[in-house]
Amino acid sequence: MIVVLKKGATKKQIEDVEKRLIELGFKTHPIYGDVKTVIGAIGDKRNINKNKILLMDGVEEIIPIMLPYKLAGKELYKEASVIDVDGVKIGGEQLVVMAGPCAIEGEKEFISVAKKVKQSGASILRGGAYKPRSSPYSFQGLELEGLKIMAAAKKETGLKLVTEVVDTRDVETVDKYVDMLQIGARNMQNFRLLKEVGSGSKPVLLKRGLAATITEWLMAAEYIINEGNEKVILCERGIRTYETATRNTMDISAIPVVKNTSHLPIIADPSHATGHAKYVPQMANAAIAAGADGLIIEVHEDPPNAMSDGEQSLRPNEFGDLMKQLSKIAKAVGRFL
Ligand code: PEP
Ligand code: MN
């Protein structure tokens, strides 16, 4: 529920209300507005007498939160969130493009592609160190060595880093090396993992599950925020449908739906959504036109020999061309790159 305080409520009154809510077993989320303060109270309200709050000094009204995702939804936090990834802001007017190979294969290759995506305008470097592969016989990633390579690439280029974490046991290590932790589609409902990244302070890129509804996805975000980490960025990466022409079906409409119901930023991943490099530019443009706050795109210097996802990876020059097209689309929808 949302406890709305009267205009001009004193600091002491606000503190007393918050204290009472905590005593009644709620987690509190105060939001200090220019005119009024509201306190989001998350917990089981069935057994409390509402008057214990409503009749307190300074309280104006109590509004129930109807959506199941209380913290990820827009009822409590009305303003769109802008999330800071080591200085790169996601969710503002400026679009953020993350790019890099599916997997980190070696330092020389990784730094070389990093320099190229940076030159084309990417601000965050992606690369998998722990790879969630469908086959146990496929390349599983360089793990710790991969993280060290990422850190070296950041030193060399200044790009911020995002990488996937697949296991609760690796969260602490991954957190030390990168600026944003990715929860992959296959782990969107790994609740222990969500809680683990939720108890940290680094931004989390939460990909939509292979067959997850938007509500399930936002409930996964709720798990993270409920642990105290409000820095969640959603990523639409395509869902499973009966269509086989593309690897997944990119749910473009998820972008306006999420914008309508959540304050969290949302980006799109046209690489995993389509599975084919030739469709990536159109879907990247479509996502920006639909209101996405950014993109994550796989780029590889030698796609035929990539150790993972070569077929959907753009070459650096193709990525450069796409960035030029994207600035035109961005301008048309009141954004910029
Ligand atoms: C990835 O980003 O490399 C990845 C494995 O993505 P997803 O979890 O969306 O399949
Ligand atoms: Mn990939």
CSV table of C-alpha atoms and ligand atoms in Angstrom, one decimal:
chain,number,residue,atom,x,y,z
A,1,MET,CA,0.0,0.0,0.0
A,2,ILE,CA,1.0,3.6,-0.4
A,3,VAL,CA,0.8,5.9,2.6
A,4,VAL,CA,0.4,9.5,1.4
A,5,LEU,CA,1.4,12.2,3.8
A,6,LYS,CA,-0.2,15.6,4.0
A,7,LYS,CA,1.4,18.5,2.2
A,8,GLY,CA,3.7,20.1,4.8
A,9,ALA,CA,4.0,16.9,7.0
A,10,THR,CA,6.9,17.4,9.3
A,11,LYS,CA,10.1,15.3,9.3
A,12,LYS,CA,9.1,13.9,12.7
A,13,GLN,CA,5.6,12.9,11.5
A,14,ILE,CA,7.1,11.1,8.4
A,15,GLU,CA,9.6,9.3,10.6
A,16,ASP,CA,7.0,8.2,13.1
A,17,VAL,CA,4.8,6.8,10.3
A,18,GLU,CA,7.7,4.9,8.8
A,19,LYS,CA,8.6,3.6,12.3
A,20,ARG,CA,5.1,2.4,12.9
A,21,LEU,CA,5.0,0.7,9.5
A,22,ILE,CA,8.2,-1.2,10.3
A,23,GLU,CA,6.8,-2.2,13.7
A,24,LEU,CA,3.8,-3.6,11.8
A,25,GLY,CA,6.1,-5.8,9.7
A,26,PHE,CA,6.3,-3.7,6.5
A,27,LYS,CA,9.3,-2.9,4.4
A,28,THR,CA,9.2,0.8,3.7
A,29,HIS,CA,10.2,2.8,0.6
A,30,PRO,CA,9.8,6.5,1.3
A,31,ILE,CA,9.7,8.9,-1.7
A,32,TYR,CA,10.2,12.5,-1.0
A,33,GLY,CA,8.4,14.5,-3.6
A,34,ASP,CA,8.5,18.3,-4.1
A,35,VAL,CA,5.0,18.7,-2.7
A,36,LYS,CA,4.2,15.5,-0.8
A,37,THR,CA,6.0,12.6,0.6
A,38,VAL,CA,4.6,9.0,0.1
A,39,ILE,CA,5.8,5.9,1.8
A,40,GLY,CA,5.5,2.6,-0.1
A,41,ALA,CA,4.7,-0.1,2.5
A,42,ILE,CA,5.4,-3.6,1.2
A,43,GLY,CA,4.2,-6.5,3.3
A,44,ASP,CA,1.1,-8.4,4.4
A,45,LYS,CA,-1.6,-5.9,5.1
A,46,ARG,CA,-4.4,-8.4,5.9
A,47,ASN,CA,-3.9,-8.5,9.6
A,48,ILE,CA,-3.4,-4.9,10.3
A,49,ASN,CA,-5.9,-2.3,11.4
A,50,LYS,CA,-5.4,0.4,8.8
A,51,ASN,CA,-6.5,3.1,11.3
A,52,LYS,CA,-3.2,2.5,13.2
A,53,ILE,CA,-1.7,4.4,10.3
A,54,LEU,CA,-4.5,6.4,8.8
A,55,LEU,CA,-5.2,8.3,12.1
A,56,MET,CA,-1.6,9.2,12.7
A,57,ASP,CA,-0.6,12.9,12.5
A,58,GLY,CA,0.4,14.0,9.0
A,59,VAL,CA,-1.2,11.1,7.2
A,60,GLU,CA,-3.6,12.0,4.4
A,61,GLU,CA,-4.7,8.7,2.8
A,62,ILE,CA,-3.8,5.1,2.2
A,63,ILE,CA,-3.9,3.8,-1.4
A,64,PRO,CA,-3.7,0.1,-2.1
A,65,ILE,CA,-1.2,-1.1,-4.8
A,66,MET,CA,-3.1,-3.2,-7.2
A,67,LEU,CA,-0.3,-4.7,-9.3
A,68,PRO,CA,1.4,-7.8,-8.1
A,69,TYR,CA,4.8,-6.1,-8.7
A,70,LYS,CA,4.7,-3.4,-6.1
A,71,LEU,CA,8.3,-2.1,-6.5
A,72,ALA,CA,8.8,-2.7,-10.2
A,73,GLY,CA,5.4,-1.2,-11.1
A,74,LYS,CA,4.4,2.4,-11.7
A,75,GLU,CA,1.9,2.9,-8.9
A,76,LEU,CA,4.5,3.7,-6.3
A,77,TYR,CA,7.3,5.0,-8.4
A,78,LYS,CA,5.6,7.1,-11.1
A,79,GLU,CA,8.7,8.6,-12.6
A,80,ALA,CA,10.7,6.6,-15.1
A,81,SER,CA,13.9,5.4,-13.4
A,82,VAL,CA,17.3,6.3,-14.9
A,83,ILE,CA,20.0,3.8,-13.9
A,84,ASP,CA,23.6,4.7,-13.6
A,85,VAL,CA,26.1,2.1,-14.8
A,86,ASP,CA,29.4,3.6,-13.7
A,87,GLY,CA,28.5,6.9,-15.2
A,88,VAL,CA,26.5,5.7,-18.2
A,89,LYS,CA,22.8,6.5,-17.7
A,90,ILE,CA,20.1,4.1,-18.9
A,91,GLY,CA,16.5,5.3,-19.2
A,92,GLY,CA,17.1,9.0,-20.1
A,93,GLU,CA,16.8,10.7,-23.4
A,94,GLN,CA,20.2,9.3,-24.6
A,95,LEU,CA,20.0,5.8,-25.8
A,96,VAL,CA,22.6,3.3,-24.6
A,97,VAL,CA,24.1,0.7,-26.9
A,98,MET,CA,25.9,-2.3,-25.4
A,99,ALA,CA,27.9,-4.4,-27.9
A,100,GLY,CA,30.6,-7.1,-28.1
A,101,PRO,CA,30.9,-10.8,-28.8
A,102,CYS,CA,28.7,-13.5,-27.4
A,103,ALA,CA,31.6,-15.0,-25.6
A,104,ILE,CA,35.1,-13.8,-24.6
A,105,GLU,CA,37.5,-15.9,-26.6
A,106,GLY,CA,40.8,-14.3,-25.9
A,107,GLU,CA,42.3,-11.0,-24.8
A,108,LYS,CA,43.6,-9.8,-28.2
A,109,GLU,CA,40.3,-10.5,-30.0
A,110,PHE,CA,38.2,-9.0,-27.3
A,111,ILE,CA,40.2,-5.8,-27.0
A,112,SER,CA,40.3,-5.4,-30.8
A,113,VAL,CA,36.5,-5.7,-31.1
A,114,ALA,CA,36.0,-3.5,-28.0
A,115,LYS,CA,37.9,-0.6,-29.7
A,116,LYS,CA,35.8,-1.0,-32.8
A,117,VAL,CA,32.4,-0.9,-31.1
A,118,LYS,CA,33.5,2.0,-29.0
A,119,GLN,CA,34.5,3.9,-32.1
A,120,SER,CA,31.0,3.3,-33.5
A,121,GLY,CA,29.4,4.7,-30.4
A,122,ALA,CA,28.8,1.8,-28.0
A,123,SER,CA,29.2,2.8,-24.4
A,124,ILE,CA,29.0,-0.6,-22.7
A,125,LEU,CA,31.0,-3.7,-23.7
A,126,ARG,CA,29.3,-7.1,-23.5
A,127,GLY,CA,31.0,-10.5,-23.5
A,128,GLY,CA,30.2,-13.8,-21.9
A,129,ALA,CA,32.7,-15.4,-19.4
A,130,TYR,CA,30.2,-17.9,-18.0
A,131,LYS,CA,28.2,-19.2,-20.9
A,132,PRO,CA,24.8,-21.0,-20.4
A,133,ARG,CA,25.0,-23.3,-23.4
A,134,SER,CA,22.3,-25.6,-24.5
A,135,SER,CA,24.8,-28.4,-24.9
A,136,PRO,CA,27.4,-29.4,-22.3
A,137,TYR,CA,29.8,-30.1,-25.1
A,138,SER,CA,29.8,-26.5,-26.4
A,139,PHE,CA,32.3,-23.9,-25.3
A,140,GLN,CA,31.4,-23.0,-21.7
A,141,GLY,CA,33.4,-19.7,-21.5
A,142,LEU,CA,36.7,-18.6,-20.0
A,143,GLU,CA,35.2,-17.9,-16.6
A,144,LEU,CA,37.6,-16.0,-14.3
A,145,GLU,CA,40.1,-15.6,-17.1
A,146,GLY,CA,37.3,-14.0,-19.2
A,147,LEU,CA,36.5,-11.6,-16.4
A,148,LYS,CA,40.2,-10.5,-16.2
A,149,ILE,CA,40.1,-9.9,-19.9
A,150,MET,CA,37.0,-7.8,-19.5
A,151,ALA,CA,38.8,-5.7,-16.9
A,152,ALA,CA,41.8,-5.2,-19.2
A,153,ALA,CA,39.4,-4.1,-22.0
A,154,LYS,CA,37.8,-1.5,-19.7
A,155,LYS,CA,41.3,-0.2,-18.8
A,156,GLU,CA,42.2,0.1,-22.5
A,157,THR,CA,38.9,1.6,-23.8
A,158,GLY,CA,37.0,3.1,-20.9
A,159,LEU,CA,33.9,1.1,-21.9
A,160,LYS,CA,31.7,-0.1,-19.1
A,161,LEU,CA,31.2,-3.8,-18.7
A,162,VAL,CA,28.3,-6.2,-18.6
A,163,THR,CA,28.5,-10.0,-18.3
A,164,GLU,CA,26.2,-12.8,-17.4
A,165,VAL,CA,26.3,-14.6,-14.0
A,166,VAL,CA,24.8,-18.0,-14.0
A,167,ASP,CA,25.4,-19.3,-10.5
A,168,THR,CA,24.9,-17.8,-7.0
A,169,ARG,CA,28.5,-19.0,-6.1
A,170,ASP,CA,30.0,-16.7,-8.8
A,171,VAL,CA,28.1,-13.5,-8.0
A,172,GLU,CA,30.7,-12.1,-5.6
A,173,THR,CA,33.5,-12.6,-8.1
A,174,VAL,CA,31.6,-11.3,-11.1
A,175,ASP,CA,30.6,-8.3,-9.1
A,176,LYS,CA,34.2,-7.4,-8.5
A,177,TYR,CA,35.1,-7.2,-12.2
A,178,VAL,CA,32.1,-5.7,-14.1
A,179,ASP,CA,29.7,-2.8,-13.9
A,180,MET,CA,26.5,-4.6,-14.5
A,181,LEU,CA,25.4,-8.2,-13.9
A,182,GLN,CA,23.3,-9.9,-16.5
A,183,ILE,CA,20.7,-12.5,-15.6
A,184,GLY,CA,20.2,-14.6,-18.7
A,185,ALA,CA,16.9,-15.8,-20.1
A,186,ARG,CA,17.4,-19.3,-18.8
A,187,ASN,CA,17.8,-18.0,-15.2
A,188,MET,CA,15.0,-15.4,-15.2
A,189,GLN,CA,13.2,-17.4,-12.6
A,190,ASN,CA,16.2,-18.7,-10.7
A,191,PHE,CA,14.9,-17.0,-7.5
A,192,ARG,CA,18.1,-17.7,-5.4
A,193,LEU,CA,20.2,-16.0,-8.1
A,194,LEU,CA,17.8,-13.1,-8.3
A,195,LYS,CA,17.9,-12.6,-4.5
A,196,GLU,CA,21.7,-12.8,-4.6
A,197,VAL,CA,22.1,-10.1,-7.2
A,198,GLY,CA,19.4,-8.2,-5.4
A,199,SER,CA,21.4,-8.0,-2.2
A,200,GLY,CA,24.3,-6.4,-4.1
A,201,SER,CA,24.6,-2.9,-5.4
A,202,LYS,CA,25.6,-3.3,-9.0
A,203,PRO,CA,22.9,-2.7,-11.7
A,204,VAL,CA,21.3,-5.9,-13.0
A,205,LEU,CA,20.3,-6.5,-16.7
A,206,LEU,CA,17.4,-8.9,-16.4
A,207,LYS,CA,16.6,-10.7,-19.6
A,208,ARG,CA,13.1,-12.0,-20.3
A,209,GLY,CA,12.8,-15.7,-19.9
A,210,LEU,CA,12.3,-17.9,-23.0
A,211,ALA,CA,8.6,-18.4,-22.3
A,212,ALA,CA,7.9,-15.8,-19.6
A,213,THR,CA,4.9,-13.5,-19.6
A,214,ILE,CA,5.6,-9.8,-19.0
A,215,THR,CA,4.1,-10.2,-15.5
A,216,GLU,CA,6.4,-13.1,-14.7
A,217,TRP,CA,9.3,-11.0,-15.9
A,218,LEU,CA,8.3,-8.0,-13.8
A,219,MET,CA,7.9,-10.3,-10.8
A,220,ALA,CA,11.5,-11.5,-11.3
A,221,ALA,CA,12.5,-7.8,-11.2
A,222,GLU,CA,10.4,-7.5,-8.0
A,223,TYR,CA,12.6,-10.2,-6.4
A,224,ILE,CA,15.7,-8.2,-7.1
A,225,ILE,CA,14.3,-4.9,-5.9
A,226,ASN,CA,12.7,-6.5,-2.8
A,227,GLU,CA,16.3,-7.4,-1.7
A,228,GLY,CA,17.2,-3.7,-1.8
A,229,ASN,CA,18.8,-3.3,-5.3
A,230,GLU,CA,16.6,-1.0,-7.3
A,231,LYS,CA,18.9,-0.8,-10.3
A,232,VAL,CA,17.2,-3.2,-12.6
A,233,ILE,CA,17.2,-2.8,-16.4
A,234,LEU,CA,14.9,-5.1,-18.4
A,235,CYS,CA,15.9,-6.7,-21.7
A,236,GLU,CA,13.5,-8.1,-24.3
A,237,ARG,CA,15.4,-10.9,-26.1
A,238,GLY,CA,12.6,-12.7,-27.9
A,239,ILE,CA,10.3,-15.4,-26.7
A,240,ARG,CA,9.6,-19.0,-27.9
A,241,THR,CA,6.7,-19.3,-30.4
A,242,TYR,CA,5.9,-21.7,-33.2
A,243,GLU,CA,7.8,-19.6,-35.7
A,244,THR,CA,11.0,-21.2,-36.9
A,245,ALA,CA,12.3,-18.5,-39.4
A,246,THR,CA,13.9,-16.7,-36.5
A,247,ARG,CA,15.6,-18.1,-33.4
A,248,ASN,CA,12.9,-16.5,-31.2
A,249,THR,CA,10.1,-14.1,-31.8
A,250,MET,CA,10.9,-10.5,-30.8
A,251,ASP,CA,8.0,-9.2,-28.8
A,252,ILE,CA,8.2,-5.6,-29.8
A,253,SER,CA,4.9,-4.8,-28.1
A,254,ALA,CA,6.5,-5.8,-24.7
A,255,ILE,CA,8.4,-2.5,-24.9
A,256,PRO,CA,5.3,-0.2,-24.8
A,257,VAL,CA,3.6,-2.6,-22.4
A,258,VAL,CA,6.6,-2.4,-19.9
A,259,LYS,CA,6.8,1.4,-20.4
A,260,ASN,CA,3.1,1.6,-19.5
A,261,THR,CA,3.2,-0.5,-16.4
A,262,SER,CA,6.8,-0.2,-15.0
A,263,HIS,CA,9.2,2.6,-14.2
A,264,LEU,CA,12.2,0.4,-15.1
A,265,PRO,CA,14.2,1.0,-18.2
A,266,ILE,CA,14.0,-1.5,-21.0
A,267,ILE,CA,16.4,-2.4,-23.7
A,268,ALA,CA,16.2,-4.9,-26.6
A,269,ASP,CA,18.5,-7.7,-27.8
A,270,PRO,CA,17.8,-8.2,-31.5
A,271,SER,CA,20.7,-10.7,-31.8
A,272,HIS,CA,19.2,-13.4,-29.6
A,273,ALA,CA,15.7,-12.4,-30.7
A,274,THR,CA,16.3,-13.1,-34.4
A,275,GLY,CA,19.3,-15.4,-34.4
A,276,HIS,CA,20.3,-14.1,-37.8
A,277,ALA,CA,22.7,-11.1,-38.4
A,278,LYS,CA,20.7,-10.0,-41.4
A,279,TYR,CA,17.6,-9.3,-39.4
A,280,VAL,CA,19.4,-7.5,-36.5
A,281,PRO,CA,19.4,-4.0,-38.0
A,282,GLN,CA,15.7,-3.9,-38.7
A,283,MET,CA,14.7,-5.2,-35.3
A,284,ALA,CA,17.2,-2.9,-33.6
A,285,ASN,CA,15.6,0.1,-35.4
A,286,ALA,CA,12.1,-1.2,-34.6
A,287,ALA,CA,12.9,-1.5,-30.9
A,288,ILE,CA,14.1,2.1,-30.7
A,289,ALA,CA,11.1,3.2,-32.6
A,290,ALA,CA,8.9,1.4,-30.1
A,291,GLY,CA,10.5,3.2,-27.2
A,292,ALA,CA,13.4,1.0,-26.0
A,293,ASP,CA,16.0,2.8,-23.9
A,294,GLY,CA,18.9,1.0,-25.6
A,295,LEU,CA,20.1,-2.2,-27.2
A,296,ILE,CA,22.5,-5.0,-26.6
A,297,ILE,CA,24.0,-6.4,-29.8
A,298,GLU,CA,26.5,-9.2,-30.6
A,299,VAL,CA,29.5,-8.1,-32.6
A,300,HIS,CA,32.3,-10.3,-33.7
A,301,GLU,CA,35.3,-9.7,-36.1
A,302,ASP,CA,35.1,-13.2,-37.6
A,303,PRO,CA,31.5,-14.5,-37.3
A,304,PRO,CA,32.1,-17.8,-39.2
A,305,ASN,CA,34.7,-18.8,-36.6
A,306,ALA,CA,33.0,-17.4,-33.5
A,307,MET,CA,32.9,-19.9,-30.6
A,308,SER,CA,29.3,-19.0,-29.9
A,309,ASP,CA,26.4,-17.3,-31.8
A,310,GLY,CA,28.4,-16.4,-34.9
A,311,GLU,CA,25.3,-16.6,-37.1
A,312,GLN,CA,23.7,-13.7,-35.3
A,313,SER,CA,26.8,-11.6,-34.8
A,314,LEU,CA,27.3,-8.4,-36.8
A,315,ARG,CA,30.8,-7.5,-38.2
A,316,PRO,CA,32.2,-4.3,-36.7
A,317,ASN,CA,31.6,-2.4,-40.0
A,318,GLU,CA,27.9,-3.6,-40.1
A,319,PHE,CA,27.6,-2.5,-36.5
A,320,GLY,CA,29.0,0.9,-37.5
A,321,ASP,CA,26.4,1.2,-40.3
A,322,LEU,CA,23.6,0.3,-37.9
A,323,MET,CA,24.7,2.9,-35.4
A,324,LYS,CA,24.3,5.6,-38.1
A,325,GLN,CA,20.8,4.4,-39.0
A,326,LEU,CA,19.9,4.3,-35.4
A,327,SER,CA,20.7,7.9,-34.8
A,328,LYS,CA,18.1,8.8,-37.4
A,329,ILE,CA,15.4,6.7,-35.8
A,330,ALA,CA,16.4,8.0,-32.4
A,331,LYS,CA,15.9,11.6,-33.5
A,332,ALA,CA,12.5,10.8,-34.9
A,333,VAL,CA,11.3,9.6,-31.5
A,334,GLY,CA,12.9,12.4,-29.5
A,335,ARG,CA,16.0,10.5,-28.4
A,336,PHE,CA,19.6,10.6,-29.3
A,337,LEU,CA,22.6,8.3,-29.4
B,1,PEP,C1,23.7,-13.8,-24.1
B,1,PEP,O1,23.5,-12.6,-23.9
B,1,PEP,O2,24.8,-14.2,-24.6
B,1,PEP,C2,22.7,-14.8,-23.8
B,1,PEP,C3,23.0,-16.1,-23.5
B,1,PEP,O3,21.4,-14.3,-23.8
B,1,PEP,P1,20.0,-15.0,-23.4
B,1,PEP,O4,20.1,-15.3,-21.9
B,1,PEP,O5,19.0,-13.9,-23.8
B,1,PEP,O6,19.8,-16.2,-24.2
B,2,MN,MN,24.9,-15.1,-27.4
